[in-house]
mmCIF file of C-alpha atoms in Angstrom:
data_model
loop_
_atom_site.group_PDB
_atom_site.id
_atom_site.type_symbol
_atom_site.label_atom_id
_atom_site.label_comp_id
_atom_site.label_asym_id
_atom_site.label_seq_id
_atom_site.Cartn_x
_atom_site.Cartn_y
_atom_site.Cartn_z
ATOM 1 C CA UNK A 1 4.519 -10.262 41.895
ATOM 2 C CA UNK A 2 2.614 -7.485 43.235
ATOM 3 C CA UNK A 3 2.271 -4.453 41.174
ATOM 4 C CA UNK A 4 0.907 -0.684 42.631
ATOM 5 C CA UNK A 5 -0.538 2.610 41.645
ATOM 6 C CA UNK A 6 0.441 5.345 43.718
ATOM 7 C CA UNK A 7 -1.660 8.495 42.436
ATOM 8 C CA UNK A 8 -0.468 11.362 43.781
ATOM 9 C CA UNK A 9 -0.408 15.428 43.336
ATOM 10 C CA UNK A 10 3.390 16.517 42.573
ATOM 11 C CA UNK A 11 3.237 19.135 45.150
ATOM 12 C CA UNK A 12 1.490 17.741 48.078
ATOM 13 C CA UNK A 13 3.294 17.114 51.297
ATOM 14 C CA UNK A 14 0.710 13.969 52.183
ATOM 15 C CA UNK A 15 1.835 12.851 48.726
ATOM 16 C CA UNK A 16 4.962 13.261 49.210
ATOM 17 C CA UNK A 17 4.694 10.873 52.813
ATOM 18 C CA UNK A 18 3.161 8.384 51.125
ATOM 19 C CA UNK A 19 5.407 7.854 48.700
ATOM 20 C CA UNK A 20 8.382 7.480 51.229
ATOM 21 C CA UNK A 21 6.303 5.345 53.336
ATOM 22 C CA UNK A 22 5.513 2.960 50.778
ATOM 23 C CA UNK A 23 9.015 2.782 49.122
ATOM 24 C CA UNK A 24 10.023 1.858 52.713
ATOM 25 C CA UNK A 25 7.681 -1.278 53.259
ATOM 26 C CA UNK A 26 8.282 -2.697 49.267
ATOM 27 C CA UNK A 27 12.060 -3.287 50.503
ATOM 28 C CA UNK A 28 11.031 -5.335 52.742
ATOM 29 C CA UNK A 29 7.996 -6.885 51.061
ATOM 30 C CA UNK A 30 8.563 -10.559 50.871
ATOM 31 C CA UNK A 31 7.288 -10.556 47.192
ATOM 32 C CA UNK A 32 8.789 -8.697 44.181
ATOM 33 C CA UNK A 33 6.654 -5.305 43.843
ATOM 34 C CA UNK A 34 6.421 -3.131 40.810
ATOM 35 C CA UNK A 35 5.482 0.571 41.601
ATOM 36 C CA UNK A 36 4.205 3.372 39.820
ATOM 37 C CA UNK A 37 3.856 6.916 40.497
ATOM 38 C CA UNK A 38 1.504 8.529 38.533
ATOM 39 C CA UNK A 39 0.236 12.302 38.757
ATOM 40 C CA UNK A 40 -3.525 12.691 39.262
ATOM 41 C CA UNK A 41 -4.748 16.081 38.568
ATOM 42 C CA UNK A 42 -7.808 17.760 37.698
ATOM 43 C CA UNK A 43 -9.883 20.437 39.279
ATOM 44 C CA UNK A 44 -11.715 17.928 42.375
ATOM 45 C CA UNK A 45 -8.305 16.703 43.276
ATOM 46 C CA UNK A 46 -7.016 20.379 43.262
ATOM 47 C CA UNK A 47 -9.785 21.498 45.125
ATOM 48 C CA UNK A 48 -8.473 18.489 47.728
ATOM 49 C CA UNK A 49 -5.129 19.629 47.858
ATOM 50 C CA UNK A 50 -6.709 23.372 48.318
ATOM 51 C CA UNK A 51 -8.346 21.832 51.252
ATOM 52 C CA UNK A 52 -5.624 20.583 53.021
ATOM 53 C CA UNK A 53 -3.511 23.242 52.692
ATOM 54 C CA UNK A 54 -5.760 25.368 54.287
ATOM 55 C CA UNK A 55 -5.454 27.330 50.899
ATOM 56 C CA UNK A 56 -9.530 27.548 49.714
ATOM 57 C CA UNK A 57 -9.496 31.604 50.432
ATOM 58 C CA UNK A 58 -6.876 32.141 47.704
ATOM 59 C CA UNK A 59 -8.259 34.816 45.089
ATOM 60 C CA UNK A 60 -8.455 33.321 41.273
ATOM 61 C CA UNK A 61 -5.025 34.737 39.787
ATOM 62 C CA UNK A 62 -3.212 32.942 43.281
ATOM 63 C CA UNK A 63 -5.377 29.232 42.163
ATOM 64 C CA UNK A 64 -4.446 29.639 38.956
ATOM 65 C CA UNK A 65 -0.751 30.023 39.868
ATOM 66 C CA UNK A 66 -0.818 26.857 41.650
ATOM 67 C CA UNK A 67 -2.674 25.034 39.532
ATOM 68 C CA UNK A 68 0.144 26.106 36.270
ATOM 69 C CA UNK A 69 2.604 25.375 38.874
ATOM 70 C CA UNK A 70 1.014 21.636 39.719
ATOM 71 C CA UNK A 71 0.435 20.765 36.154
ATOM 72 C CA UNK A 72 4.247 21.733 35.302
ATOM 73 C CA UNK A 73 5.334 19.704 37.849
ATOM 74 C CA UNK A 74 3.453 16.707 36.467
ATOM 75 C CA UNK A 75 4.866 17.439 32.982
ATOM 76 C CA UNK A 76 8.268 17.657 34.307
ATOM 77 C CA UNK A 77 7.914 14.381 36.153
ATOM 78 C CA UNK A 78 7.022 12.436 32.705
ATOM 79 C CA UNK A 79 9.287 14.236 31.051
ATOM 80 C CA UNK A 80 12.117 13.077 33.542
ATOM 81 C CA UNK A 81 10.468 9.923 33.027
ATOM 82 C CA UNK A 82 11.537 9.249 30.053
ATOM 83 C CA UNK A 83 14.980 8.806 31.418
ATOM 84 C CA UNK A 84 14.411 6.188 33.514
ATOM 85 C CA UNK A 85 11.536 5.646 36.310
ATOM 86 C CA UNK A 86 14.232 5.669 39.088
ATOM 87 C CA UNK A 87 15.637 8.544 37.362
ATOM 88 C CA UNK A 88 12.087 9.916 37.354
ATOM 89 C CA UNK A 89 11.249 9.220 41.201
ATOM 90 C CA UNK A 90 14.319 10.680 42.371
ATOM 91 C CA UNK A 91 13.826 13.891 40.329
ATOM 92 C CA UNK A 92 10.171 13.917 42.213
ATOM 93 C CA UNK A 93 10.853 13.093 45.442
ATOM 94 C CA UNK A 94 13.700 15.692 45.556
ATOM 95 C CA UNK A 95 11.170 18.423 43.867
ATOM 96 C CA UNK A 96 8.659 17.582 46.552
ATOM 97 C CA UNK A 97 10.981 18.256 49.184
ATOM 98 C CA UNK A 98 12.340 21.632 48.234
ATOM 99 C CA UNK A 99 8.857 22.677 47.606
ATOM 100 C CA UNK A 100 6.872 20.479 50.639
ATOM 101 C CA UNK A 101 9.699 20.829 52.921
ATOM 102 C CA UNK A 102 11.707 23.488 52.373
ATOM 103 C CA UNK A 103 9.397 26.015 50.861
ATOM 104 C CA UNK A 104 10.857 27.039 47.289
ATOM 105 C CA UNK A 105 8.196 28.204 44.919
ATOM 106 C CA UNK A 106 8.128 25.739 41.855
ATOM 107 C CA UNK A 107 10.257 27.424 39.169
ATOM 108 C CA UNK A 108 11.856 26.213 35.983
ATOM 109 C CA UNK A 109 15.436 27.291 37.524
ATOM 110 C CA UNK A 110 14.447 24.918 40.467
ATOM 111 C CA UNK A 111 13.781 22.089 37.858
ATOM 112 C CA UNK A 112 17.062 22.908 36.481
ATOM 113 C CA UNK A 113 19.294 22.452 39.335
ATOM 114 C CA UNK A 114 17.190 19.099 39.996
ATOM 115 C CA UNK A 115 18.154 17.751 36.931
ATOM 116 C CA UNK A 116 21.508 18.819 37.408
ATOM 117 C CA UNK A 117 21.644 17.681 40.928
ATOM 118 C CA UNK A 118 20.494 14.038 40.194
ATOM 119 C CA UNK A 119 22.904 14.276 37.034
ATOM 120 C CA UNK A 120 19.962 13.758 34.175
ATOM 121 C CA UNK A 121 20.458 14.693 30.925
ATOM 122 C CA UNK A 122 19.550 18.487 30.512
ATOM 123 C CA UNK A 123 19.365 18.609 26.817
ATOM 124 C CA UNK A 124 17.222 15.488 26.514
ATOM 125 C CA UNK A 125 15.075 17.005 29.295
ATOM 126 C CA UNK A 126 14.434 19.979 27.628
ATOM 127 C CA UNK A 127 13.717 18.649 24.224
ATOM 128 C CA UNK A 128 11.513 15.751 26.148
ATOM 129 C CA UNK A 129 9.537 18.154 28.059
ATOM 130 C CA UNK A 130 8.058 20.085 24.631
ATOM 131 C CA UNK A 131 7.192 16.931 23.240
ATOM 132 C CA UNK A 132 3.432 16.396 22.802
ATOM 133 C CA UNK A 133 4.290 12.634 23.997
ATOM 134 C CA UNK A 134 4.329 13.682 27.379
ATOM 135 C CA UNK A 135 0.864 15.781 27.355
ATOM 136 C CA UNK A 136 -0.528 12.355 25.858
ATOM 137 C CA UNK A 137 1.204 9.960 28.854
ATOM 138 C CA UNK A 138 -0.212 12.188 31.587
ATOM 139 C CA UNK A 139 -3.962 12.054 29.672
ATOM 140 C CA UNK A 140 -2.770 8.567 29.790
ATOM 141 C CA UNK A 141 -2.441 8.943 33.769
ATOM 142 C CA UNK A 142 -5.875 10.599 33.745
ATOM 143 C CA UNK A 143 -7.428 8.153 32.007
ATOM 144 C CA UNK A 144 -5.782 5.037 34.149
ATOM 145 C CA UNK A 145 -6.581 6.599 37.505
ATOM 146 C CA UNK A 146 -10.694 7.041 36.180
ATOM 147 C CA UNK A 147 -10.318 3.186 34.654
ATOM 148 C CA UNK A 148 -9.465 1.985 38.349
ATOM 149 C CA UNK A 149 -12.435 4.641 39.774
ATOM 150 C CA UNK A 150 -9.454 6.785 41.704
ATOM 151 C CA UNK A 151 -10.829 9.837 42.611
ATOM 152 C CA UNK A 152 -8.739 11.314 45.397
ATOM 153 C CA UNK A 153 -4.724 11.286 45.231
ATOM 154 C CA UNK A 154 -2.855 9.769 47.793
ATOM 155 C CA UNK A 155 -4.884 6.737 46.896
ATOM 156 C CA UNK A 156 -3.311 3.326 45.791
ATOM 157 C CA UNK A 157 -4.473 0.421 44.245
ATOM 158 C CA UNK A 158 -2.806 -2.831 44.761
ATOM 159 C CA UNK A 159 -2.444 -6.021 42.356
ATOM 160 C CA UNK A 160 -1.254 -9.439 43.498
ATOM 161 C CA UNK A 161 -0.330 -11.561 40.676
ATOM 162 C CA UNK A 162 0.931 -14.363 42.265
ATOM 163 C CA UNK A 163 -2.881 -15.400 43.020
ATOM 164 C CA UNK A 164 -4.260 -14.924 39.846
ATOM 165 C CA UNK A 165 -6.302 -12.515 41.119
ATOM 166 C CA UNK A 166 -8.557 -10.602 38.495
ATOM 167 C CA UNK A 167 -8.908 -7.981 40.470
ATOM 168 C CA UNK A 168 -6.766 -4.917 42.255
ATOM 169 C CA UNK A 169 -7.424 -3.231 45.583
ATOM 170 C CA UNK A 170 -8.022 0.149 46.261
ATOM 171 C CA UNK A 171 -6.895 2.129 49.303
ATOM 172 C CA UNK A 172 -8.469 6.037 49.204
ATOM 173 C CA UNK A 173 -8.072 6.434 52.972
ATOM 174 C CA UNK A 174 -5.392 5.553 55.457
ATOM 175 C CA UNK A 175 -2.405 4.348 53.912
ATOM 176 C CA UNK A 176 -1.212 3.712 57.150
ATOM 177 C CA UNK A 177 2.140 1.232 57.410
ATOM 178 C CA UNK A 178 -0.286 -1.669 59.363
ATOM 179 C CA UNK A 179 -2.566 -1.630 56.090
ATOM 180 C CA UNK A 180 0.063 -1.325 53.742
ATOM 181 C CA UNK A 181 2.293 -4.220 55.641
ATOM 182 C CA UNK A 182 -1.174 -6.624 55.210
ATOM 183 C CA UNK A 183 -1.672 -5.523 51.490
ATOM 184 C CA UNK A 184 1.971 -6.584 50.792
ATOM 185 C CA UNK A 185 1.745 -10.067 52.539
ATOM 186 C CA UNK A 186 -1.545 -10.698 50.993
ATOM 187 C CA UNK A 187 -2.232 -14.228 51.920
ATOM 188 C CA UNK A 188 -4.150 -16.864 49.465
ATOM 189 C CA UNK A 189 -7.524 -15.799 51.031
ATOM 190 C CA UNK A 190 -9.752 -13.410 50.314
ATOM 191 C CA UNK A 191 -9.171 -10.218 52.275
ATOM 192 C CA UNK A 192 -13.099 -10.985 54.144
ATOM 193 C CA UNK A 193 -12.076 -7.581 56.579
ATOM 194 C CA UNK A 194 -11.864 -4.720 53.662
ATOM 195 C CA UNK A 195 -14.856 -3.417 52.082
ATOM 196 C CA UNK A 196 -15.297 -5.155 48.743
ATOM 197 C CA UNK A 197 -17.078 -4.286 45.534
ATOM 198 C CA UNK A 198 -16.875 -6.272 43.182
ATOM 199 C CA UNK A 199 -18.290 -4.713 39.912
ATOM 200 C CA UNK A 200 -18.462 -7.849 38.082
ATOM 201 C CA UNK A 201 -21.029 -9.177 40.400
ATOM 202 C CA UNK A 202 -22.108 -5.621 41.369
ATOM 203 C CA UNK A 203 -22.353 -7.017 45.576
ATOM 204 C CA UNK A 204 -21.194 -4.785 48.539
ATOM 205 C CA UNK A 205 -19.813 -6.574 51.867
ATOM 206 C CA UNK A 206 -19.463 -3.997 54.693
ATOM 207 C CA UNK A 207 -16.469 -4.243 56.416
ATOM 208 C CA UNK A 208 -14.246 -1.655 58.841
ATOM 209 C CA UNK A 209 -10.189 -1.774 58.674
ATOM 210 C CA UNK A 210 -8.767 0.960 60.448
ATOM 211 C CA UNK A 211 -12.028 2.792 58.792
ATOM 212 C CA UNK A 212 -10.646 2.856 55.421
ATOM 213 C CA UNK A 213 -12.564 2.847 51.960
ATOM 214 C CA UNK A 214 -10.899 -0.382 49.705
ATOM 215 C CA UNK A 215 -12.655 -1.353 46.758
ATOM 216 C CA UNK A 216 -11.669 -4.618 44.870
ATOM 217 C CA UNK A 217 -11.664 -3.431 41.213
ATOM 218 C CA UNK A 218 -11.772 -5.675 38.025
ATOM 219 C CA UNK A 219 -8.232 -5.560 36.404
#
């Protein structure tokens, strides 16, 4: 089995992409693949997402609104969660695209017809949503994606059980569908062309794929 981390922001179009491209390649992986979705946000992946959306000249009041807006999103995502991870993904992928693709401000009425949409359960939603559980599973989220040394969303990290493998590997750059089809056919050999770091050992090998950053992390 091969299990992923997909850390993403809940409002960002490149998130958004790389969550359809890799839910495209895992049904056709040749291995069974578990995949999570988690929401990574904090003020240096904010400042990212400011980046490249060309958005770094908004005043403080206009940051702040997207910021609320961001974190809601996340919330509402756990929340949603809680109803199912499929029911969960759909609820996000279909938020991303009002908001990515068809440019609806974030709103709770937006949320709303959503959950309506995908045919959740409002009620449980709503009472979900204040719950102090789902503050403590995204800190949760926080506090995985620092564990496995994430520090930009977008990024991935990849486990392949099926060769006892103690370790996961990290994509920050480039999830392009060439890397990702390798990652999910990982072979029985060490992958010799990424750039390991091993931090039991604490050794570097220098490496180049398609000039993307992988890290091999200790599980």
């Amino acid at each position: 089995m091969i299990e992923i981390y997909l850390f993403i922001h809940p409002l960002c179009p490149d998130s958004l992409s790389s969550e359809k491209r890799l839910l495209q390649m895992i049904q056709n992986a040749p291995k069974k693949v578990q995949f999570k979705i988690l929401p990574l946000l904090n003020l240096h992946t904010f400042q990212q997402f400011l980046m490249k959306q060309n958005t770094k000249f908004l005043n403080l009041y206009e940051r702040n609104q997207l910021f609320d807006a961001a974190y809601s999103a996340a919330l509402d995502y756990k929340a949603i969660q809680l109803q199912g991870k499929k029911k969960g993904r759909l609820f996000l992928l279909n938020l991303q695209d009002k908001v990515c693709n068809e440019q609806i401000p974030y709103s709770k009425q937006l949320v709303v017809d959503i959950i309506e949409s995908i045919n959740g359960d409002l009620d449980m939603f709503e009472s979900d949503r204040q719950s102090d559980v789902i503050k403590q599973s995204f800190e949760t989220d926080q506090a995985i994606a620092k564990e496995m040394s994430v520090s930009k969303t977008d990024s991935a990290v990849f486990f392949n059980y099926t060769k006892n493998q103690d370790y996961g590997v990290l994509v920050e750059d480039g999830l392009t569908t060439e890397l990702l089809n390798e990652l999910l056919q990982i072979n029985d050999e060490e992958p010799s062309e990424l750039t390991i770091y091993k931090q039991e050992q604490a050794t570097v090998k220098h490496a180049d794929l398609a000039h993307c950053a992988l890290k091999l992390l200790k599980n």
